[in-house]
Short mmCIF file of C-alpha atoms in Angstrom, two decimals:
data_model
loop_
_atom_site.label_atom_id
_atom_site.label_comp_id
_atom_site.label_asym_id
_atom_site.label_seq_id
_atom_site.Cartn_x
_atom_site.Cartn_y
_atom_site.Cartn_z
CA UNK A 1 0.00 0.00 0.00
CA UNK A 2 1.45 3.52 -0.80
CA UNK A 3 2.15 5.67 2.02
CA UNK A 4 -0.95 7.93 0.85
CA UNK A 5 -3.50 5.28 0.79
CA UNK A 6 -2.13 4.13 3.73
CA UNK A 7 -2.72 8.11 5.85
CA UNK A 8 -6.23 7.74 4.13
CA UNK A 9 -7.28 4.33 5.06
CA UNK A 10 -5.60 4.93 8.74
CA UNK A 11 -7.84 8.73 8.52
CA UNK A 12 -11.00 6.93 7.55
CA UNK A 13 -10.75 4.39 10.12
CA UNK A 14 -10.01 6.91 12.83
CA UNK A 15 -13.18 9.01 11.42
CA UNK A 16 -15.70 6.34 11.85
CA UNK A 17 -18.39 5.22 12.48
CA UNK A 18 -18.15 8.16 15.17
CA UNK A 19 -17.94 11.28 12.62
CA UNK A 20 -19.85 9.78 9.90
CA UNK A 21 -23.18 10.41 12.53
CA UNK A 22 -21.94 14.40 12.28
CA UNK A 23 -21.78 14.44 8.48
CA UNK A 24 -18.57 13.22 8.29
CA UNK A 25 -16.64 16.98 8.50
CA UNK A 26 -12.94 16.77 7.02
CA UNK A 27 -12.16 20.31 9.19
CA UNK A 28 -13.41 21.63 12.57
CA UNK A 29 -12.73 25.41 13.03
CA UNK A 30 -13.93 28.29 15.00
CA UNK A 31 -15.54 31.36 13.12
CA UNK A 32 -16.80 34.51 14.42
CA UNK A 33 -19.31 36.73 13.00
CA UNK A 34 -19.39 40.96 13.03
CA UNK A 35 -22.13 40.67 16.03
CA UNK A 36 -19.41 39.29 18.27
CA UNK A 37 -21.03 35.96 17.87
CA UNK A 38 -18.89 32.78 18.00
CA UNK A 39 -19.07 29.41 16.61
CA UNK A 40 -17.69 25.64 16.25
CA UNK A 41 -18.10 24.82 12.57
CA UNK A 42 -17.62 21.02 11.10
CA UNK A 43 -16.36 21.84 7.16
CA UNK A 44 -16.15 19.36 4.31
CA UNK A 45 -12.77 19.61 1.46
CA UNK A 46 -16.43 21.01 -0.72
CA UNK A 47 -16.80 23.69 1.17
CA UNK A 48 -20.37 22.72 2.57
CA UNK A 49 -21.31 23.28 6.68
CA UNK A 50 -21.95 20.30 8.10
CA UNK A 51 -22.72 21.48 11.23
CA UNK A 52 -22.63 25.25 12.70
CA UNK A 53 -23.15 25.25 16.55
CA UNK A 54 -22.41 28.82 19.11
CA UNK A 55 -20.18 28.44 21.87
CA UNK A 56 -20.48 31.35 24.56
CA UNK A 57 -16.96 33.67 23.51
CA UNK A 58 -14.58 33.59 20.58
CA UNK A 59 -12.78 30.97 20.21
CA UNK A 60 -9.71 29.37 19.08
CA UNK A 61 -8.70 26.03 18.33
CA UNK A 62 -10.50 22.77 19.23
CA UNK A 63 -9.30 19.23 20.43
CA UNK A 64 -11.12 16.21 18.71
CA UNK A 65 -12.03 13.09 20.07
CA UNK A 66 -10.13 10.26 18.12
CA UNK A 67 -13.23 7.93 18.14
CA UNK A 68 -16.32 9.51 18.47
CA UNK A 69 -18.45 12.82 16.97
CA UNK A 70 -17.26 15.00 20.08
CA UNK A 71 -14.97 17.95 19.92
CA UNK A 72 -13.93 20.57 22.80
CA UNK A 73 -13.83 23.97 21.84
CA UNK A 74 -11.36 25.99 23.83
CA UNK A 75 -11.42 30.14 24.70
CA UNK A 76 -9.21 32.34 22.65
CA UNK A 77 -6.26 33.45 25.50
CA UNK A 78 -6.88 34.42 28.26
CA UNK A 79 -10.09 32.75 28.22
CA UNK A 80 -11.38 30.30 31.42
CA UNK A 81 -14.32 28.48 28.92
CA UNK A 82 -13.84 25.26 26.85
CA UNK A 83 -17.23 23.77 25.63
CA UNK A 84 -17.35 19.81 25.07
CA UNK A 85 -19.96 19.69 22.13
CA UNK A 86 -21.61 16.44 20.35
CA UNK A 87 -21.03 17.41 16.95
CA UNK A 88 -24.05 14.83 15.80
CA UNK A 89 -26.81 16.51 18.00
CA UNK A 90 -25.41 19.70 18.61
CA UNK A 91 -25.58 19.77 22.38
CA UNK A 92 -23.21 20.58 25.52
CA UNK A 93 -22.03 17.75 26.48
CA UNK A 94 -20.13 19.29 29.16
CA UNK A 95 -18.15 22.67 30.11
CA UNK A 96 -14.74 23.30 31.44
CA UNK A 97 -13.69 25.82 33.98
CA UNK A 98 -10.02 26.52 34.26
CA UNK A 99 -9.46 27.06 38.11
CA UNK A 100 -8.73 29.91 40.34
CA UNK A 101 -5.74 30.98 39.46
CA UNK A 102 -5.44 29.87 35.95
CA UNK A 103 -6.81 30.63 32.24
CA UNK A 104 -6.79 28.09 29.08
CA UNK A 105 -4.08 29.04 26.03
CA UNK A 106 -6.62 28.18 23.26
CA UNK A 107 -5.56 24.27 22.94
CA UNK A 108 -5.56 21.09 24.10
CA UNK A 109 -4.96 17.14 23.17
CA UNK A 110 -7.05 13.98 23.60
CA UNK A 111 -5.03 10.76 24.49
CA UNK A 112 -4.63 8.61 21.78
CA UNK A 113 -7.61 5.99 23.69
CA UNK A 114 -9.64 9.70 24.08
CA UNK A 115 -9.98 8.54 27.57
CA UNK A 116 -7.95 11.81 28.62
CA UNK A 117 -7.89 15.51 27.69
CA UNK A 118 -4.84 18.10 28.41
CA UNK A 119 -5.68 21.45 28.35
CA UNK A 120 -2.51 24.30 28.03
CA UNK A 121 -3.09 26.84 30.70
CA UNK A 122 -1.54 29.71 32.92
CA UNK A 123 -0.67 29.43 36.32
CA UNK A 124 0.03 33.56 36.24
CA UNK A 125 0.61 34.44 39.43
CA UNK A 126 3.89 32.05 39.86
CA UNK A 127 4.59 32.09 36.80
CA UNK A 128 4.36 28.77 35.05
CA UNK A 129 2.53 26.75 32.48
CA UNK A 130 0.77 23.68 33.36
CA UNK A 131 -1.18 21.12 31.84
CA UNK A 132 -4.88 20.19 33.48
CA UNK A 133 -5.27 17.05 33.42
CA UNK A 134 -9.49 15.51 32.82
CA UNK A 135 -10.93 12.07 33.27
CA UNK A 136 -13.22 12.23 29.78
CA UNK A 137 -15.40 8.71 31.07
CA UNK A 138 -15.85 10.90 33.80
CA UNK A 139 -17.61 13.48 32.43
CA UNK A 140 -14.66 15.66 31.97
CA UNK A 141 -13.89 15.92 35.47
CA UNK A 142 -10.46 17.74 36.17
CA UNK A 143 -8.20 14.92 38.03
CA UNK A 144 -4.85 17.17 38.17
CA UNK A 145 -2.13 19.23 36.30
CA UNK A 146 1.08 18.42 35.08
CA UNK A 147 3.99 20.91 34.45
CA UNK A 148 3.84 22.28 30.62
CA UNK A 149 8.15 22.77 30.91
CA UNK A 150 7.80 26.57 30.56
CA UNK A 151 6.00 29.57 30.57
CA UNK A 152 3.38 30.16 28.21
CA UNK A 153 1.91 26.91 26.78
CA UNK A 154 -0.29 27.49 23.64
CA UNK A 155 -0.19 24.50 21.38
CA UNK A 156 -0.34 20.92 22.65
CA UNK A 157 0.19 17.74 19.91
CA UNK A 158 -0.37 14.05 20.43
CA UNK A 159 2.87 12.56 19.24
CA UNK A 160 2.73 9.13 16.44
CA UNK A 161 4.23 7.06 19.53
CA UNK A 162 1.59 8.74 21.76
CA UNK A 163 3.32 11.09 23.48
CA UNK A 164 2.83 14.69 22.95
CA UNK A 165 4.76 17.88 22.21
CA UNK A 166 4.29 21.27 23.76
CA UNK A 167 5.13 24.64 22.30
CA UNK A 168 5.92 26.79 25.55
CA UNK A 169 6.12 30.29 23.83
CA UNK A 170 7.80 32.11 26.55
CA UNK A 171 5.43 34.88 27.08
CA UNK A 172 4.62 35.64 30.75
CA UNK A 173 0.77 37.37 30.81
CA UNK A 174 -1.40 37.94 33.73
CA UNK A 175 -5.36 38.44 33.46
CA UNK A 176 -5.57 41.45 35.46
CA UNK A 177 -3.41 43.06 32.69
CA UNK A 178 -5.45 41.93 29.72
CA UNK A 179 -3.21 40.89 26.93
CA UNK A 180 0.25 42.76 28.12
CA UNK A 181 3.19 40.59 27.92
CA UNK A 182 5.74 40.87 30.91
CA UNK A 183 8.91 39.08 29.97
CA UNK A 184 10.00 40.26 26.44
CA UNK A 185 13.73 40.74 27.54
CA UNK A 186 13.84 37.61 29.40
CA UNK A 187 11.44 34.92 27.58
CA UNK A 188 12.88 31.83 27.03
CA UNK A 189 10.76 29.52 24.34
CA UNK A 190 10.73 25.68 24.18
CA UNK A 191 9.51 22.90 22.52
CA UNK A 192 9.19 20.37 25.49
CA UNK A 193 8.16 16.75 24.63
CA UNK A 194 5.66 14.75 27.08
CA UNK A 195 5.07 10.75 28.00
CA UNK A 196 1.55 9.52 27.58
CA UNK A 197 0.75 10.77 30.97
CA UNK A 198 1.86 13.98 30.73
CA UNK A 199 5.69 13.81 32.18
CA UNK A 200 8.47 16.18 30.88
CA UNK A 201 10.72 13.95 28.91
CA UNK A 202 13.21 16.19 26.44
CA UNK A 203 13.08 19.90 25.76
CA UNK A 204 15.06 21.97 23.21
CA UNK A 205 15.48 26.24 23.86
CA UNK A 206 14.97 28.87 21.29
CA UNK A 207 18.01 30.58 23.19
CA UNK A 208 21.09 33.55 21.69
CA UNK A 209 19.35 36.08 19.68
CA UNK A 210 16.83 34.21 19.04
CA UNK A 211 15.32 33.91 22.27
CA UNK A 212 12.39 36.81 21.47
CA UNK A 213 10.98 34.01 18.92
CA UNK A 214 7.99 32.47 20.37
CA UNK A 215 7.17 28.82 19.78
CA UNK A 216 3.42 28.59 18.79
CA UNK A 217 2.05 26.51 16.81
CA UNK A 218 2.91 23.03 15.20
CA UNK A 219 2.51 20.26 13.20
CA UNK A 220 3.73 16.92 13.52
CA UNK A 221 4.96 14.40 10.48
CA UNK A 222 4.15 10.59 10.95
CA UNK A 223 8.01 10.20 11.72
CA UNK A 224 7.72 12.40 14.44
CA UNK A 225 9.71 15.57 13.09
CA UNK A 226 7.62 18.84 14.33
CA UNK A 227 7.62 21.99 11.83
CA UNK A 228 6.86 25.04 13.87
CA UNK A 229 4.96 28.53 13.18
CA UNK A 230 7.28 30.82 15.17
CA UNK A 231 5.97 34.85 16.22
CA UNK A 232 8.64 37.56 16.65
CA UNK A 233 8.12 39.64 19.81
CA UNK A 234 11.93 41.41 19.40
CA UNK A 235 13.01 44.62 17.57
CA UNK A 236 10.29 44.94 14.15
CA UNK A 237 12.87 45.94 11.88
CA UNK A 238 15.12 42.82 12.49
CA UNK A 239 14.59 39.87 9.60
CA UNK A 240 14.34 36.64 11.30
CA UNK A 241 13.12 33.58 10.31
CA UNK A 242 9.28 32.47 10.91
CA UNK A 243 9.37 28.70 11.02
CA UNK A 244 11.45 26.34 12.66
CA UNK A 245 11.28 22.24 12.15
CA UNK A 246 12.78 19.51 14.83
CA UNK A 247 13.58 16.35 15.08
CA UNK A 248 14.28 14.78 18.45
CA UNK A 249 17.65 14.36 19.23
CA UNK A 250 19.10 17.30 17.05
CA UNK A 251 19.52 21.18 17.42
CA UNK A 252 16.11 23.32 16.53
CA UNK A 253 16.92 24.20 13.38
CA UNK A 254 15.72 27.39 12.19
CA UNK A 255 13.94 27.97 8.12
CA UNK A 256 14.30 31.15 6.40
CA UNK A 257 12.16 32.12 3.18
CA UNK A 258 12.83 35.06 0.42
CA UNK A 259 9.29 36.20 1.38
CA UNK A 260 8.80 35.64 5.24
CA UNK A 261 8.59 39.54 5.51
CA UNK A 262 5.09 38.98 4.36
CA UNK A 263 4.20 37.46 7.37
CA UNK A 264 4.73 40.58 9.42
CA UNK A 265 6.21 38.97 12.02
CA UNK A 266 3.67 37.01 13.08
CA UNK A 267 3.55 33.06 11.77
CA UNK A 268 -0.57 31.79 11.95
CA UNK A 269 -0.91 28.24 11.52
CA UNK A 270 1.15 25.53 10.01
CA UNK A 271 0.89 22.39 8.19
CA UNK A 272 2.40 19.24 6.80
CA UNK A 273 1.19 18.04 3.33
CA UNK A 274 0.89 13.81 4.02
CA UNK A 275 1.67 13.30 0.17
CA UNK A 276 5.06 14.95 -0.21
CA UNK A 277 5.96 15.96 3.66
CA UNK A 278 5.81 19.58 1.97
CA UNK A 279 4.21 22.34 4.33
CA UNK A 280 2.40 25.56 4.44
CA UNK A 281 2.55 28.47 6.84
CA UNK A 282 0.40 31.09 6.67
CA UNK A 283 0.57 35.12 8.07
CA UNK A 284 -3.12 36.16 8.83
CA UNK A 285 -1.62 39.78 9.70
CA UNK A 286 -0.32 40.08 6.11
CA UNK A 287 -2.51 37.88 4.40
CA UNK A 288 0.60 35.77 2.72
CA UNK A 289 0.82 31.77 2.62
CA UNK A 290 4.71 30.50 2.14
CA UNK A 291 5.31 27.24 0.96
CA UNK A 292 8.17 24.68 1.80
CA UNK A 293 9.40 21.51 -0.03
CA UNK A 294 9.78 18.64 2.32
CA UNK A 295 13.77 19.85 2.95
CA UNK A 296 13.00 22.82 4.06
CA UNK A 297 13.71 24.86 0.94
CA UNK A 298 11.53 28.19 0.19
CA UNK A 299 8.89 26.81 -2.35
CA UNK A 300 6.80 30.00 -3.76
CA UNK A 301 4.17 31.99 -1.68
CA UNK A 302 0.57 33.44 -2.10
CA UNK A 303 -1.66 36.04 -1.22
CA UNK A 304 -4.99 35.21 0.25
CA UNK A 305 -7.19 37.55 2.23
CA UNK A 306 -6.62 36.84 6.53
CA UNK A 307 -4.97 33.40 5.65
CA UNK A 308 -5.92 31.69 8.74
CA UNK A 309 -6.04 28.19 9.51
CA UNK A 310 -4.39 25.05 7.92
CA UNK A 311 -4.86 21.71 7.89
CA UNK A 312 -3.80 18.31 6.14
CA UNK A 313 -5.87 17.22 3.71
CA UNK A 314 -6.79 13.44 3.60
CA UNK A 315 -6.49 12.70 0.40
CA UNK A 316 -3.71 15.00 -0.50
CA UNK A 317 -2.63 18.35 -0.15
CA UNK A 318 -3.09 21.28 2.73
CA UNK A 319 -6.60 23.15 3.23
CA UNK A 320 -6.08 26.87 3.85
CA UNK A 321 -8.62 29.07 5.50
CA UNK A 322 -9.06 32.57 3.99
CA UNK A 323 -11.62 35.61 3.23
CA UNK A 324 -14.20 33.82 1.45
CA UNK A 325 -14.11 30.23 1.84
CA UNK A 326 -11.16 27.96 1.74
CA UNK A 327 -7.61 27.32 -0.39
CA UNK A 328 -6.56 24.20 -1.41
CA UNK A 329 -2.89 23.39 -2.28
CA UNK A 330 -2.22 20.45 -3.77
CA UNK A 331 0.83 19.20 -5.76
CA UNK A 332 1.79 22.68 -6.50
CA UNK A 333 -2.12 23.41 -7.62
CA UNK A 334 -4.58 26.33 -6.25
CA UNK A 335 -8.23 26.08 -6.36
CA UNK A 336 -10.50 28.62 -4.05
CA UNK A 337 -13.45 26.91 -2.55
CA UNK A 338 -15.76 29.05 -1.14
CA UNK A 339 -17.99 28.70 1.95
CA UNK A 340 -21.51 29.65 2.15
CA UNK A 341 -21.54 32.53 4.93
CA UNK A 342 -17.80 33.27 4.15
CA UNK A 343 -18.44 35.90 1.05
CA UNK A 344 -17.26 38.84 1.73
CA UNK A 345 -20.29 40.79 1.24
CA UNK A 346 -22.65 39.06 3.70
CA UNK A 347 -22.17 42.10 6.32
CA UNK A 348 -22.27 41.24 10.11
CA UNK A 349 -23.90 37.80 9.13
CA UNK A 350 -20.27 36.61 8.06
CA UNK A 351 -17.85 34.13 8.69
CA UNK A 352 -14.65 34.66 9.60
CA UNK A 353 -12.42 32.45 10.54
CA UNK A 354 -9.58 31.73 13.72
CA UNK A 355 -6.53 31.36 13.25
CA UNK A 356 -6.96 27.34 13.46
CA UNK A 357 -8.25 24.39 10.85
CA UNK A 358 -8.37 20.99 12.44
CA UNK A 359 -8.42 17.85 10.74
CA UNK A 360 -10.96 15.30 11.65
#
């Protein structure tokens, strides 16, 4: 079997029968409308809504369950919500408080049995990151917290050997001070890798002058190797790379691109294409999508209108979210798909998208 009907036979399997009751969604992402209003929405590779359901405050990224229609939708920073939805019915299946004295980061990761959710958060008054810990059979019930490795947690992976990897971005942040961040001269980014349980097993520093560059978000290659969507928080005028890949075992190793000005500092989401181990970064601040062959090399880049989220495609290729609908990139190719309620002249009634695109 070739490696790409292999990733879609093992995607289909992991899909059903679970997400087939939902419509069988390729994407979960959050979208927000001009009337503040916020939702979860389950998207096909088409373009059609499969399912459209409000969650109480904006959102951010989502964790789904590996084996049945049920997805947690977490608070955009420094949020205390995430909202456990059936994506078949449409109800609450449960909601999660953080505790006093902590706020969600926008992400979390199922176990690879879904039998256990970890949830990046903000313990700001020491400060540290930590990971709560929540018995799913148990109705979500929070059972502990585990050190994330750093400050800052945002984006939490489950690892191919079912681990999971952690970018700690560095940035201290308290509450009280909205969206301020503390540290700049001091932050200290890592990449911290996790057991099963949750235990800190091997960390690698985004340390010299590079130490400003704040690990966010990730994506992870069946072999393991993690490509990573970095955000500058140092002097503007500097050039510095915006991505960064790793494999464990080896020095971070840091990806430059003729165009990575585009991105305005400020790396959105990024993603490995399963048919080439090609990936795509995109720059919602300048509206810019680079592309990288599978060594790292610069591979051309694109202008799409708040490129947002992006996401693996099953059957080939990376989905992009943008103005409008969606992008698809496949071997090279470009084809817009547009989303009903994403057109750009539906007024407050439209969709606009996070900065995240899950795969189901």
């Amino acid at each position: 079997m070739k490696r790409r009907e292999f990733l879609a036979a093992a995607a289909v399997f992991a899909a059903s029968p679970g997400w087939a009751a939902a419509g069988a969604p390729d994407f979960i992402t959050a979208a927000n409308k001009g009337d503040k209003s916020s939702s979860l929405v389950g998207l096909t590779q088409d373009g059609d809504i499969r399912f459209q359901i409000a969650i109480p405050g904006r959102g951010h990224a989502a964790a789904v369950h590996p084996n049945r229609p049920e997805v947690v939708g977490f608070a955009r920073r420094p949020g205390r919500f995430a909202v456990v939805l059936d994506c078949e019915t449409g109800a609450e299946v449960a909601r999660l408080h953080s505790p006093e004295g902590r706020h969600f980061y926008g992400h979390g990761a199922f176990s690879a049995d879904g039998t256990t959710l970890f949830t990046t958060e903000n313990d700001y008054d020491a400060p540290a990151g930590v990971l709560g810990v929540w018995d799913v059979s148990a109705g979500y019930k929070r059972i502990g917290e585990r050190p994330s490795g750093g400050i800052g947690p945002h984006e939490i992976l489950r690892r191919p050997d079912g681990g999971f990897v952690v970018a700690n971005g560095g940035i201290q942040t308290h509450p009280d001070l909205a969206r301020s961040k503390l540290n700049l001269p001091t932050m200290r980014p890592n990449l911290t890798y996790l057991t099963p349980d949750g235990g800190v097993k091997d960390q690698v520093e985004m340390d010299g002058t590079m130490h400003q560059n704040s690990i966010r978000h990730m994506d992870i290659s069946p072999n393991g190797t993690v490509v990573i969507a970095l955000q500058w928080q140092g002097n503007p005028m500097m050039r510095v790379p915006m991505v960064a890949r790793h494999r464990r075992g080896e020095a971070l190793e840091l990806i430059s691109h003729p165009d990575e000005l585009a991105l305005k500092n400020y790396a959105g989401s990024i993603a490995i294409d399963g048919e080439d181990d090609s990936f795509v970064v995109t720059g919602p601040k300048g509206g810019a999508v680079l592309y990288f062959d599978r060594h790292g090399g610069p591979d051309g880049s694109s202008h799409y209108g708040t490129a947002s989220g992006a996401a693996q495609l099953r059957t080939g290729g990376v989905m992009i979210t943008c103005d409008g609908g969606m992008m698809l990139r496949r071997q090279r190719q470009e084809r817009f798909i547009p989303v009903p309620g994403a057109d750009v002249d539906a007024g407050a009634e439209r969709l606009s998208w996070d900065n995240h695109l899950v795969a189901v």
